[in-house]
Short mmCIF file of C-alpha atoms and ligand atoms in Angstrom, two decimals:
data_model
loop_
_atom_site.label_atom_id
_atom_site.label_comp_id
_atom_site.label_asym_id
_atom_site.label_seq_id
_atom_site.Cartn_x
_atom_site.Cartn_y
_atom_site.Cartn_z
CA UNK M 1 82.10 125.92 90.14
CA UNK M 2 83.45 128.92 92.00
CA UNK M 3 84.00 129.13 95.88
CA UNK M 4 84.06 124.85 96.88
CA UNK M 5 84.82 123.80 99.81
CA UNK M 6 86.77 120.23 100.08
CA UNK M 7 88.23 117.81 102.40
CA UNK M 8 91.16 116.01 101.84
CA UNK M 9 92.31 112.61 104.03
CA UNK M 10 95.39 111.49 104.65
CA UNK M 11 98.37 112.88 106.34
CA UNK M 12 101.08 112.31 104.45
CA UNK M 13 103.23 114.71 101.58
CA UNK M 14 101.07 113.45 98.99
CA UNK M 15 98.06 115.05 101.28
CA UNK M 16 100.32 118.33 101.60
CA UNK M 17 100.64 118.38 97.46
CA UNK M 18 97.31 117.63 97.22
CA UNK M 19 95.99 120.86 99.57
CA UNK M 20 98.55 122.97 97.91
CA UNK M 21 97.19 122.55 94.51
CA UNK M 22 94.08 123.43 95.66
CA UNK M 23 94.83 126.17 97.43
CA UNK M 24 95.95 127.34 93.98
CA UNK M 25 92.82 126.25 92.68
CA UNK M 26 90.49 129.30 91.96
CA UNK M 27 88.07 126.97 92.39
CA UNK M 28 88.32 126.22 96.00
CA UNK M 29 87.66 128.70 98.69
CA UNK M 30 87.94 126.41 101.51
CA UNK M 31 90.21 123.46 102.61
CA UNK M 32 89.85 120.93 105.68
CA UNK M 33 92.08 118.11 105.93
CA UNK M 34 91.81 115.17 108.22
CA UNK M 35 93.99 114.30 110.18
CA UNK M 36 96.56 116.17 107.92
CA UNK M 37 100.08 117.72 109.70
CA UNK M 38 102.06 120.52 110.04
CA UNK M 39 101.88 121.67 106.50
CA UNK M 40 98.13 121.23 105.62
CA UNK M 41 97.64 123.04 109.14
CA UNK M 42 98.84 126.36 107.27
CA UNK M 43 96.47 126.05 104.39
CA UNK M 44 93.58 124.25 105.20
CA UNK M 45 92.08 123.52 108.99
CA UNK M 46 92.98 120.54 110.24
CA UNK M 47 90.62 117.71 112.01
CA UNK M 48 91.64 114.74 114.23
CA UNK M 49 90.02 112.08 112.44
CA UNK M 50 91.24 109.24 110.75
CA UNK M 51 88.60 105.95 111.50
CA UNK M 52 86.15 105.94 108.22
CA UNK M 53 82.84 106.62 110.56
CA UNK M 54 84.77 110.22 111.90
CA UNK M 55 85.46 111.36 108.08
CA UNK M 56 81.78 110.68 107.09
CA UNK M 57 80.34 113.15 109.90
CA UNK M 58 83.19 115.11 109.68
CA UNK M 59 81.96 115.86 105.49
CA UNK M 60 78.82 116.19 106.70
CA UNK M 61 79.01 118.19 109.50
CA UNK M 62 81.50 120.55 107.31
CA UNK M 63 78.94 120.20 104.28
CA UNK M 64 81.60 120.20 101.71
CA UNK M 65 81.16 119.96 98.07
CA UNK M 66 83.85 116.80 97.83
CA UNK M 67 86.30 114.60 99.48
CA UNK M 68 89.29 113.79 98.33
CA UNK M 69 91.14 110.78 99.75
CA UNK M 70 94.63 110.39 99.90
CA UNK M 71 95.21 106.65 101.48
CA UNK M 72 94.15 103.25 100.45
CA UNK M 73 93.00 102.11 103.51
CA UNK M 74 89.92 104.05 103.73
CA UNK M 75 88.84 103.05 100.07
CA UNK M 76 89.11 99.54 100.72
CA UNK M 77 86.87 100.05 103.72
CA UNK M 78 84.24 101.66 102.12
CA UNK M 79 84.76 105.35 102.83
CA UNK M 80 83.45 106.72 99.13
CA UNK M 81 80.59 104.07 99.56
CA UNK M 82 79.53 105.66 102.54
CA UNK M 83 80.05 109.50 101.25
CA UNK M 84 77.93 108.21 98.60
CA UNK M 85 75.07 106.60 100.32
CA UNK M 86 74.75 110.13 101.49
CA UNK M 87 75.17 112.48 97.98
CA UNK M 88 78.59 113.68 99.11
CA UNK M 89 80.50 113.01 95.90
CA UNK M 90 84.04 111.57 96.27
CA UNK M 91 87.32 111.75 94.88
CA UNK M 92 88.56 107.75 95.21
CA UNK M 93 86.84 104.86 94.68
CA UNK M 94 84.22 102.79 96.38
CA UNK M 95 85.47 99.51 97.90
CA UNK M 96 84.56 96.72 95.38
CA UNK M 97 87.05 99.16 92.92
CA UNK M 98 89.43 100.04 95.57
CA UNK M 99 90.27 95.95 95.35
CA UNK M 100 92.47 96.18 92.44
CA UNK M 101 94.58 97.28 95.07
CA UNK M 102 93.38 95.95 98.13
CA UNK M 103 94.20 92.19 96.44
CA UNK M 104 96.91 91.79 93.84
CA UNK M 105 95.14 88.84 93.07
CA UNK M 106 91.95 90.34 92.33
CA UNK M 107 93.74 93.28 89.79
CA UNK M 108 95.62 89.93 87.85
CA UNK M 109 92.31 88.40 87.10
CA UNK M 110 90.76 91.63 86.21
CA UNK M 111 93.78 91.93 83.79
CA UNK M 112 93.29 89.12 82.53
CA UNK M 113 89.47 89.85 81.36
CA UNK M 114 90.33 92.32 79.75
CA UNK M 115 93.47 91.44 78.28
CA UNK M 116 96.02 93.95 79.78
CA UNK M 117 99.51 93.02 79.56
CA UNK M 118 101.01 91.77 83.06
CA UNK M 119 103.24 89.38 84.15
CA UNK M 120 102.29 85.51 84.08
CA UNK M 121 101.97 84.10 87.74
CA UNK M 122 100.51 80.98 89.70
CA UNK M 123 98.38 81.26 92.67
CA UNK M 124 99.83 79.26 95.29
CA UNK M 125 97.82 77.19 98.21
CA UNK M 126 98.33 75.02 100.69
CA UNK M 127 98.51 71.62 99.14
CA UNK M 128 100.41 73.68 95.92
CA UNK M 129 103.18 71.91 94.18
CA UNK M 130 105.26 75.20 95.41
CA UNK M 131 108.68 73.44 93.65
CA UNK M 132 107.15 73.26 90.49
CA UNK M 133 105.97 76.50 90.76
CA UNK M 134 109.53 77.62 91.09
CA UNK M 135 110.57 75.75 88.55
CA UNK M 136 108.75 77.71 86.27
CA UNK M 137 109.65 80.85 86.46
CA UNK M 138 113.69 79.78 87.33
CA UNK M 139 116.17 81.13 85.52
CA UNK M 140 115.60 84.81 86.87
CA UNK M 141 114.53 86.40 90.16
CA UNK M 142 111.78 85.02 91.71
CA UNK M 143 108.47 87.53 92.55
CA UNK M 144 106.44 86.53 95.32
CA UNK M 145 103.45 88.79 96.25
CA UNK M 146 101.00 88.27 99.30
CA UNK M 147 97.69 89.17 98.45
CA UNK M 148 96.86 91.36 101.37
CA UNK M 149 97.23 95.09 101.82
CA UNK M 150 101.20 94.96 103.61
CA UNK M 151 102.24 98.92 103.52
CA UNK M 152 104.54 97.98 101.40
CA UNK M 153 105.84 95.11 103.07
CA UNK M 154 103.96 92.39 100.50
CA UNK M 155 106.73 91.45 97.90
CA UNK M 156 110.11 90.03 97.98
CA UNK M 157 111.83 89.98 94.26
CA UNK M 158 114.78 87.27 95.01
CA UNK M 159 117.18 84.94 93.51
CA UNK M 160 117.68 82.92 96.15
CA UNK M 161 115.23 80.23 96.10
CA UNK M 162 115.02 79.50 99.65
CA UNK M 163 114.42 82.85 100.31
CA UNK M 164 111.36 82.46 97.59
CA UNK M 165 110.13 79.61 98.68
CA UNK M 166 110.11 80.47 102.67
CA UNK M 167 107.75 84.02 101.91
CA UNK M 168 105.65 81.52 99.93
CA UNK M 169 105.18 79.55 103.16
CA UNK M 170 104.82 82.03 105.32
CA UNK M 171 102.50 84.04 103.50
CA UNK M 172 100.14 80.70 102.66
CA UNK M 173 100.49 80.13 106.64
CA UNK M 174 99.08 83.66 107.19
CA UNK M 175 97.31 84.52 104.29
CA UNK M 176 95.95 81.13 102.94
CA UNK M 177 97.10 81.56 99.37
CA UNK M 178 99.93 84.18 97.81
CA UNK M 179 101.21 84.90 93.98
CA UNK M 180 104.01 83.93 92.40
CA UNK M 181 104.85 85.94 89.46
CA UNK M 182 107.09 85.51 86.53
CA UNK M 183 109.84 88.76 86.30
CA UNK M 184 109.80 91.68 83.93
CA UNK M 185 113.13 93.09 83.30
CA UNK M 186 112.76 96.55 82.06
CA UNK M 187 112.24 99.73 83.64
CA UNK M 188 110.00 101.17 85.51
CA UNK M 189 107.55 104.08 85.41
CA UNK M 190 103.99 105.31 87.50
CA UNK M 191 101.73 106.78 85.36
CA UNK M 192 98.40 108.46 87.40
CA UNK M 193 95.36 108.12 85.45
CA UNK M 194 92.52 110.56 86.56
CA UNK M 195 89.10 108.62 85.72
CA UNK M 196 85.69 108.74 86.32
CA UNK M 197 82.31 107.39 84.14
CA UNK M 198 82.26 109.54 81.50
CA UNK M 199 86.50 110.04 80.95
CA UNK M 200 89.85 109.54 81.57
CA UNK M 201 92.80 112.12 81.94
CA UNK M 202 96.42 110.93 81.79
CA UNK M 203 98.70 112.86 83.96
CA UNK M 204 102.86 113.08 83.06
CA UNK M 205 104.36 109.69 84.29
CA UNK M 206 107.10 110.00 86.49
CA UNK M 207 110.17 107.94 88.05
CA UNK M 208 109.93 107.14 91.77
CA UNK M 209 112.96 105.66 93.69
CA UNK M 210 111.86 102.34 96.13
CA UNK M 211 114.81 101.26 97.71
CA UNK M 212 116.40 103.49 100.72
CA UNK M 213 120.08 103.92 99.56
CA UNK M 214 121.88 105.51 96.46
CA UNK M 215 121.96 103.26 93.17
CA UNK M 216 118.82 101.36 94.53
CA UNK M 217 120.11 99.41 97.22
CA UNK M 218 118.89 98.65 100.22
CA UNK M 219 115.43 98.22 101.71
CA UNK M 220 111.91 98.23 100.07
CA UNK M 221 110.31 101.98 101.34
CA UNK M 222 107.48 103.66 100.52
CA UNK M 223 109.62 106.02 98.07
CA UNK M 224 112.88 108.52 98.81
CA UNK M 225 112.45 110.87 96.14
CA UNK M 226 110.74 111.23 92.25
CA UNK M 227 110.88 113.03 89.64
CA UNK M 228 108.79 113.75 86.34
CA UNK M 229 108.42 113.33 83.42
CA UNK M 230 109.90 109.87 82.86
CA UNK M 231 112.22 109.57 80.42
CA UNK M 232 111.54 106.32 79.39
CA UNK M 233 107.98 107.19 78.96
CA UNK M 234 108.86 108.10 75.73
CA UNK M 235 105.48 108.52 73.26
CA UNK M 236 105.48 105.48 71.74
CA UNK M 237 105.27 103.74 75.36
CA UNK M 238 102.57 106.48 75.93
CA UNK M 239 100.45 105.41 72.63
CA UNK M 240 100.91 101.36 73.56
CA UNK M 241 99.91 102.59 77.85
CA UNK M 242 97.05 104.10 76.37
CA UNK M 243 95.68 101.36 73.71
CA UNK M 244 96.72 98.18 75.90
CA UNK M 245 95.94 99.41 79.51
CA UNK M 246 94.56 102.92 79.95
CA UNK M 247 91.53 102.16 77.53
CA UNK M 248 90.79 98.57 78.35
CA UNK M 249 90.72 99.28 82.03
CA UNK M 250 88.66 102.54 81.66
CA UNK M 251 86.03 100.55 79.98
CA UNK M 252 86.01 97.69 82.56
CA UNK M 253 85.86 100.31 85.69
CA UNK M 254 83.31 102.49 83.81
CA UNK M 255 80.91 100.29 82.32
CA UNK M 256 79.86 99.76 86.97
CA UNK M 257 76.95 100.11 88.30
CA UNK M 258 78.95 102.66 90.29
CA UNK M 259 81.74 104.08 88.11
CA UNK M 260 85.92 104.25 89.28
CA UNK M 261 85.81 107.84 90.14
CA UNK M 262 89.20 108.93 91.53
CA UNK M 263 93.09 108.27 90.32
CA UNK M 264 94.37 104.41 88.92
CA UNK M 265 98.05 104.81 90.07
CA UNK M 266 99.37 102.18 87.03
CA UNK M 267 103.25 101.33 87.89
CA UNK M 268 104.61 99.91 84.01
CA UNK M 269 107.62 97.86 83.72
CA UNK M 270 108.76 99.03 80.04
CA UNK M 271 110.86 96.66 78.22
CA UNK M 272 113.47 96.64 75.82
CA UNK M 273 111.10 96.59 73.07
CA UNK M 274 109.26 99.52 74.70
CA UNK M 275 106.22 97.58 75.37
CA UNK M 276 104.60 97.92 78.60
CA UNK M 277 103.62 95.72 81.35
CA UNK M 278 101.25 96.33 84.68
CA UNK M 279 103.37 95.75 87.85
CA UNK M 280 100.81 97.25 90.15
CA UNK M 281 97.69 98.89 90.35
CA UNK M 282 97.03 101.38 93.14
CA UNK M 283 93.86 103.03 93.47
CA UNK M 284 95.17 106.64 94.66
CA UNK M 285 97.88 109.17 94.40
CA UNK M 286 101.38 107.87 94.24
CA UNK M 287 103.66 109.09 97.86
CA UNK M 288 105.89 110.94 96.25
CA UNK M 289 104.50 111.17 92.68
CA UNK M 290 102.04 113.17 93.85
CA UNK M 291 104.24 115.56 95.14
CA UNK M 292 106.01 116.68 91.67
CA UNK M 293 102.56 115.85 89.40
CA UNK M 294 100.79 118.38 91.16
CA UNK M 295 102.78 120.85 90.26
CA UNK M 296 103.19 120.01 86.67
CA UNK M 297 99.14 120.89 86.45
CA UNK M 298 98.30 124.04 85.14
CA UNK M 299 94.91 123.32 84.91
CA UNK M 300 92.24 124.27 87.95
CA UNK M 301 93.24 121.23 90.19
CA UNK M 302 89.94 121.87 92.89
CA UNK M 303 88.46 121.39 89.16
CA UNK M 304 89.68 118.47 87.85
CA UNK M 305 89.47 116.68 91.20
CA UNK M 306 85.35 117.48 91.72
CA UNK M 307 85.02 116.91 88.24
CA UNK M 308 86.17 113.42 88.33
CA UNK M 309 84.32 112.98 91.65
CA UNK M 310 81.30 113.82 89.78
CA UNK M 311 81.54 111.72 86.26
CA UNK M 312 82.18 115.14 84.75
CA UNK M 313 85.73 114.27 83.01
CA UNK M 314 84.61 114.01 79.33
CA UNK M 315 86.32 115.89 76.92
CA UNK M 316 88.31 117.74 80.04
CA UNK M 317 90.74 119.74 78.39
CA UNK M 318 93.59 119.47 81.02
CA UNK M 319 96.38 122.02 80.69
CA UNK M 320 100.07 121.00 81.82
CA UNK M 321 103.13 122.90 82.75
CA UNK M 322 106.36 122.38 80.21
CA UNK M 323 108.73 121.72 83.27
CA UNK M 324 110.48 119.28 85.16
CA UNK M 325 109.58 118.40 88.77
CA UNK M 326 111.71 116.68 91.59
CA UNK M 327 111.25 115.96 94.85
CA UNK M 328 113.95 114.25 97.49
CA UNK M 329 112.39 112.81 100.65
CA UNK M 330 114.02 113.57 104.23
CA UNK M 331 113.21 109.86 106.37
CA UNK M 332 113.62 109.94 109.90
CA UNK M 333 116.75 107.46 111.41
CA UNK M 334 116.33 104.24 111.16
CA UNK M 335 113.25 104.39 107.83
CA UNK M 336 112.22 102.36 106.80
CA UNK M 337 111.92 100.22 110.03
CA UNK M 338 110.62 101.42 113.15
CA UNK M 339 111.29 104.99 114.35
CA UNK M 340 111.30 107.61 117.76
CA UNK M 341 108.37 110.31 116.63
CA UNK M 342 109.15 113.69 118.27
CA UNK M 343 112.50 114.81 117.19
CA UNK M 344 112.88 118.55 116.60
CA UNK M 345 113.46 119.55 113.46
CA UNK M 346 115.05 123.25 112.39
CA UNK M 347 116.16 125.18 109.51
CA UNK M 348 113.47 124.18 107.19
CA UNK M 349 113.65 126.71 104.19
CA UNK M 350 111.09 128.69 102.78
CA UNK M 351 108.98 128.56 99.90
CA UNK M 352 109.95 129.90 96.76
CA UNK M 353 108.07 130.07 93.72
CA UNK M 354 109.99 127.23 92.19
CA UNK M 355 110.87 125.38 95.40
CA UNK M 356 109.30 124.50 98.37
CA UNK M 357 109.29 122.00 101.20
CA UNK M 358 106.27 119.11 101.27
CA UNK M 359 105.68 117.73 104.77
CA UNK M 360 104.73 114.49 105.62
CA UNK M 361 105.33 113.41 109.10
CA UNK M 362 105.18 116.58 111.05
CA UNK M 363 103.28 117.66 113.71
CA UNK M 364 103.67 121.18 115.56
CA UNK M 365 103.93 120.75 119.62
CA UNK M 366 104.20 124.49 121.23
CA UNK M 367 105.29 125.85 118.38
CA UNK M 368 108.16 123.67 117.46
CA UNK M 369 107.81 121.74 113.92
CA UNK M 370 108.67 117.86 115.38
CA UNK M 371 108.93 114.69 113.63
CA UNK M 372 105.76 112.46 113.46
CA UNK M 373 106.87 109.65 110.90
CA UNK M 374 108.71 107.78 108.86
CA UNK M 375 108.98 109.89 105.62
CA UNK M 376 109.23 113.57 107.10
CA UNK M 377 109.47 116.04 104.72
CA UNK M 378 110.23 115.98 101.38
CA UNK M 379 112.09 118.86 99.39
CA UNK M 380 110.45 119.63 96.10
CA UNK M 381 111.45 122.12 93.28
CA UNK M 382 110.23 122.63 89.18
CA UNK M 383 112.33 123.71 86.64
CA UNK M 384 112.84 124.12 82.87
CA UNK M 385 115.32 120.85 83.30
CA UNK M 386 115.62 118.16 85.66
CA UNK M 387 119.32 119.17 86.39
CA UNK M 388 118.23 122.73 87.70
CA UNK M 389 115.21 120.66 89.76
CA UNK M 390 117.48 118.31 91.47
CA UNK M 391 119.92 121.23 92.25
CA UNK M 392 117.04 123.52 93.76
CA UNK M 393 115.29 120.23 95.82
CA UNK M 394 119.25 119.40 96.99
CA UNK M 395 119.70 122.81 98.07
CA UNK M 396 116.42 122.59 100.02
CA UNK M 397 117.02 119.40 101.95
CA UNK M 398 120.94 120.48 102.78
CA UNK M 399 119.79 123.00 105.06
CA UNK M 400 117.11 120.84 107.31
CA UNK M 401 118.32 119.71 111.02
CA UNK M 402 116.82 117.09 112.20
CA UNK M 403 118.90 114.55 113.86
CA UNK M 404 119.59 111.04 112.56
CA UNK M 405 118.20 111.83 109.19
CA UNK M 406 118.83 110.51 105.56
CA UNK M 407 118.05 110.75 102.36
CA UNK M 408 119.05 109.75 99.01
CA UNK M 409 121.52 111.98 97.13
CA UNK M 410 120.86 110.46 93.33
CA UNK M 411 117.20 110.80 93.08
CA UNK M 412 117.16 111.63 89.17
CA UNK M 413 120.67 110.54 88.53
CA UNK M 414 119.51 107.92 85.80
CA UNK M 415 117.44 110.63 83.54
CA UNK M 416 120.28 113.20 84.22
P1 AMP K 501 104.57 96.01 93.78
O1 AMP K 501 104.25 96.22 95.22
O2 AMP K 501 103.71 95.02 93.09
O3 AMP K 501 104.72 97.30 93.05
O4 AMP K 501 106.06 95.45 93.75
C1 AMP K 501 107.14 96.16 94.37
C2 AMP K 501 108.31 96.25 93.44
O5 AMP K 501 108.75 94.92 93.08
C3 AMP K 501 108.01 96.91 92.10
O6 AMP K 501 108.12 98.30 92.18
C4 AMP K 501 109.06 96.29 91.21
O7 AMP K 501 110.31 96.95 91.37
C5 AMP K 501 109.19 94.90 91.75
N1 AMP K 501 108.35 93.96 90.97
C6 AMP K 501 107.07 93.64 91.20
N2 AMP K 501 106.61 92.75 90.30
C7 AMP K 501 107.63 92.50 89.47
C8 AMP K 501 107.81 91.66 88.33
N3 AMP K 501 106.82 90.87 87.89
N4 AMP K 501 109.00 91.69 87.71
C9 AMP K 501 110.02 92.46 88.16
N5 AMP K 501 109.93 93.24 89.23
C10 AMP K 501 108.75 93.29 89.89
N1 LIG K 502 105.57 105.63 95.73
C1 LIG K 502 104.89 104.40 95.53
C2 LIG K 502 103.52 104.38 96.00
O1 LIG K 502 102.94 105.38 96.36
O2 LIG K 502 102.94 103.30 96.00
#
């Protein structure tokens, strides 16, 4: 289909990569985003909406051919539902799918029908034997996980048992019941799977870096930098992702009344004996996967996208790029705790057609690009090897002002 039209919600970088690929997209003709930010404001027209009621007669009003949603939240509270109810076809899932993130409960037991590797755990309650619990899973780090959407907040990996047991209470106290999981060693990779009824698409797994300082130290964020491919996500991995997860979850989600139509974000802990386990399931585009996956598509992404939103995937032929991608993130002072929105921000370079700068918490004000989040920008490049990536993203991010900044300076270093 020639000429679409789509919306895309969210506002973060991962809403920026997504309206850049489609403004590549021969496909697409025309772009909203809602509420988007600085950067989707110079390729698409930006809306002020963000509550789930605003987007639906915002897609209607706008009559677009798809939506394309960005965040979790609005998934788990029924936005595709609702765009469906009304024969606007989505890109994300509907709620009751949307749960295998939503409840990291919920995605263990639906790993366990269907037999997909994961880590063993115990569900813990109020009058749980939470000692014995411990107990069973001593002799490494602890993993505790509340079972409630936490932006990030929701697990503490720990050796100190005190520590373990005192999220245990507190998350029982405000959530009535939280996991305790046994840990993988290994390492760790996001692949995106692109699904719908009728097929699945894998797209190149990539590396992303958690914690906020250099050699993974430091606090739990919603990602400094990526890069892809992984490494580690060597083929054999990819044959045993496929078989043991990719497959078996594909035929749970699209056997539904109402198929998974949108991306499964699967984050694998791969072990020594290159076998792969589910840490996580997310039900959208990884923040900042996205950012150097998109790129690595050479395929029509406006294409791929309403395809999927329409159970359309079979047989898609999908069409990759043979590079490397990177991307380092800029976080305001202070990320990831809270911090002052508004700061000016100057020198940000221009695009290139190997490089270019993603934003994510920007907003213009009178023509000056200011900081409107955590995670502001984040400086993205593609090359024929990661080396020459990482250079071109570092070169990038050395030139931005904007005061009290940081951001990693190893983002790749392992695969390098
Ligand atoms: P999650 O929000 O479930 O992705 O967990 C956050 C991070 O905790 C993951 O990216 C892993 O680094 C770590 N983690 C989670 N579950 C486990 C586990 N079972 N074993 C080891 N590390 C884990
Ligand atoms: N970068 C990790 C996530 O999007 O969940």
């Amino acid at each position: 289909m020639a000429g679409m039209s789509a919306l895309v919600v969210g506002s973060g970088g991962r809403e920026h990569a997504l309206c850049l690929g489609l403004a590549r997209s021969e496909s697409i003709a025309e772009i909203h985003c809602a509420p988007g930010n600085a950067g989707t404001a110079e390729i698409a027209t930006n809306h002020p909406f963000s509550e789930v009621s605003d987007l639906i007669h915002l897609a209607f009003q706008l009559d677009v051919d798809f939506v394309v949603v960005g965040p979790e939240a609005p998934l788990c509270d029924g936005l595709a539902d609702k765009l469906g109810n009304m024969g606007i076809p989505c890109f994300g899932p509907v709620a009751a799918l949307a749960r295998l993130e939503g409840s990291k409960l919920h995605a263990k037991q639906v790993m366990k029908a269907n037999n997909v590797p994961t880590a063993a755990f115990h569900v813990l309650g109020k009058d749980s034997d939470v000692e014995a619990a411990l107990d069973d899973f001593a002799g490494n780090p602890w993993v505790v996980k509340r079972d409630v959407l936490a932006g990030g907040k929701g697990v503490v990996v720990t050796s100190d048992r005190n520590e373990a047991r005192d999220f245990i209470k507190d998350s029982i106290e405000s959530d009535g019941q939280v996991l305790l999981e046994e840990f993988l060693p290994g390492d760790e990779a996001s692949m995106l799977v692109v699904m719908d009824g009728s097929g699945f698409v894998c797209l190149p797994a990539s590396q992303d870096h958690k914690r906020e300082f250099e050699g993974d130290k430091g606090r739990n964020t919603g990602g400094m930098g990526a890069y892809a491919p992984a490494p580690v996500y060597t083929d054999e991995v990819k044959d045993k992702t496929i078989e043991r997860i990719v497959e078996p979850m594909h035929k749970a989600l699209s056997s539904r009344r109402v198929p998974y139509r949108g991306v499964l974000y699967v984050g694998l802990m791969i072990d020594e004996n290159n076998d792969p386990y589910v840490v996580e399931f997310n039900v959208r585009f990884g923040d900042p996967e996205c950012q150097i996956t998109m790129p690595l598509i050479a395929s029509d992404l406006g294409d791929l996208l309403n395809s999927a939103a329409r159970d359309k995937l079979a047989d898609y032929d999908i069409k990759f790029h043979d590079k490397h991608a990177l991307t380092v993130v800029l976080a305001a002072e202070n990320y990831p705790g809270s911090v002052e929105k508004g700061r000016p921000i100057e020198n940000v370079p221009g695009a290139t057609s190997d490089s270019w700068v993603n934003h994510a918490g920007t907003i213009t004000h009178e023509g000056q690009l200011l900081s409107n989040g955590g995670r502001v920008l984040a400086c993205t490049a593609i090359a024929d090897n990661l080396g020459d990536a990482a250079s071109k993203a570092y070169g990038l991010i050395g030139q931005i002002e904007l005061s009290g900044s940081h951001y990693r300076t190893d983002i790749g270093h392992k695969a390098l």
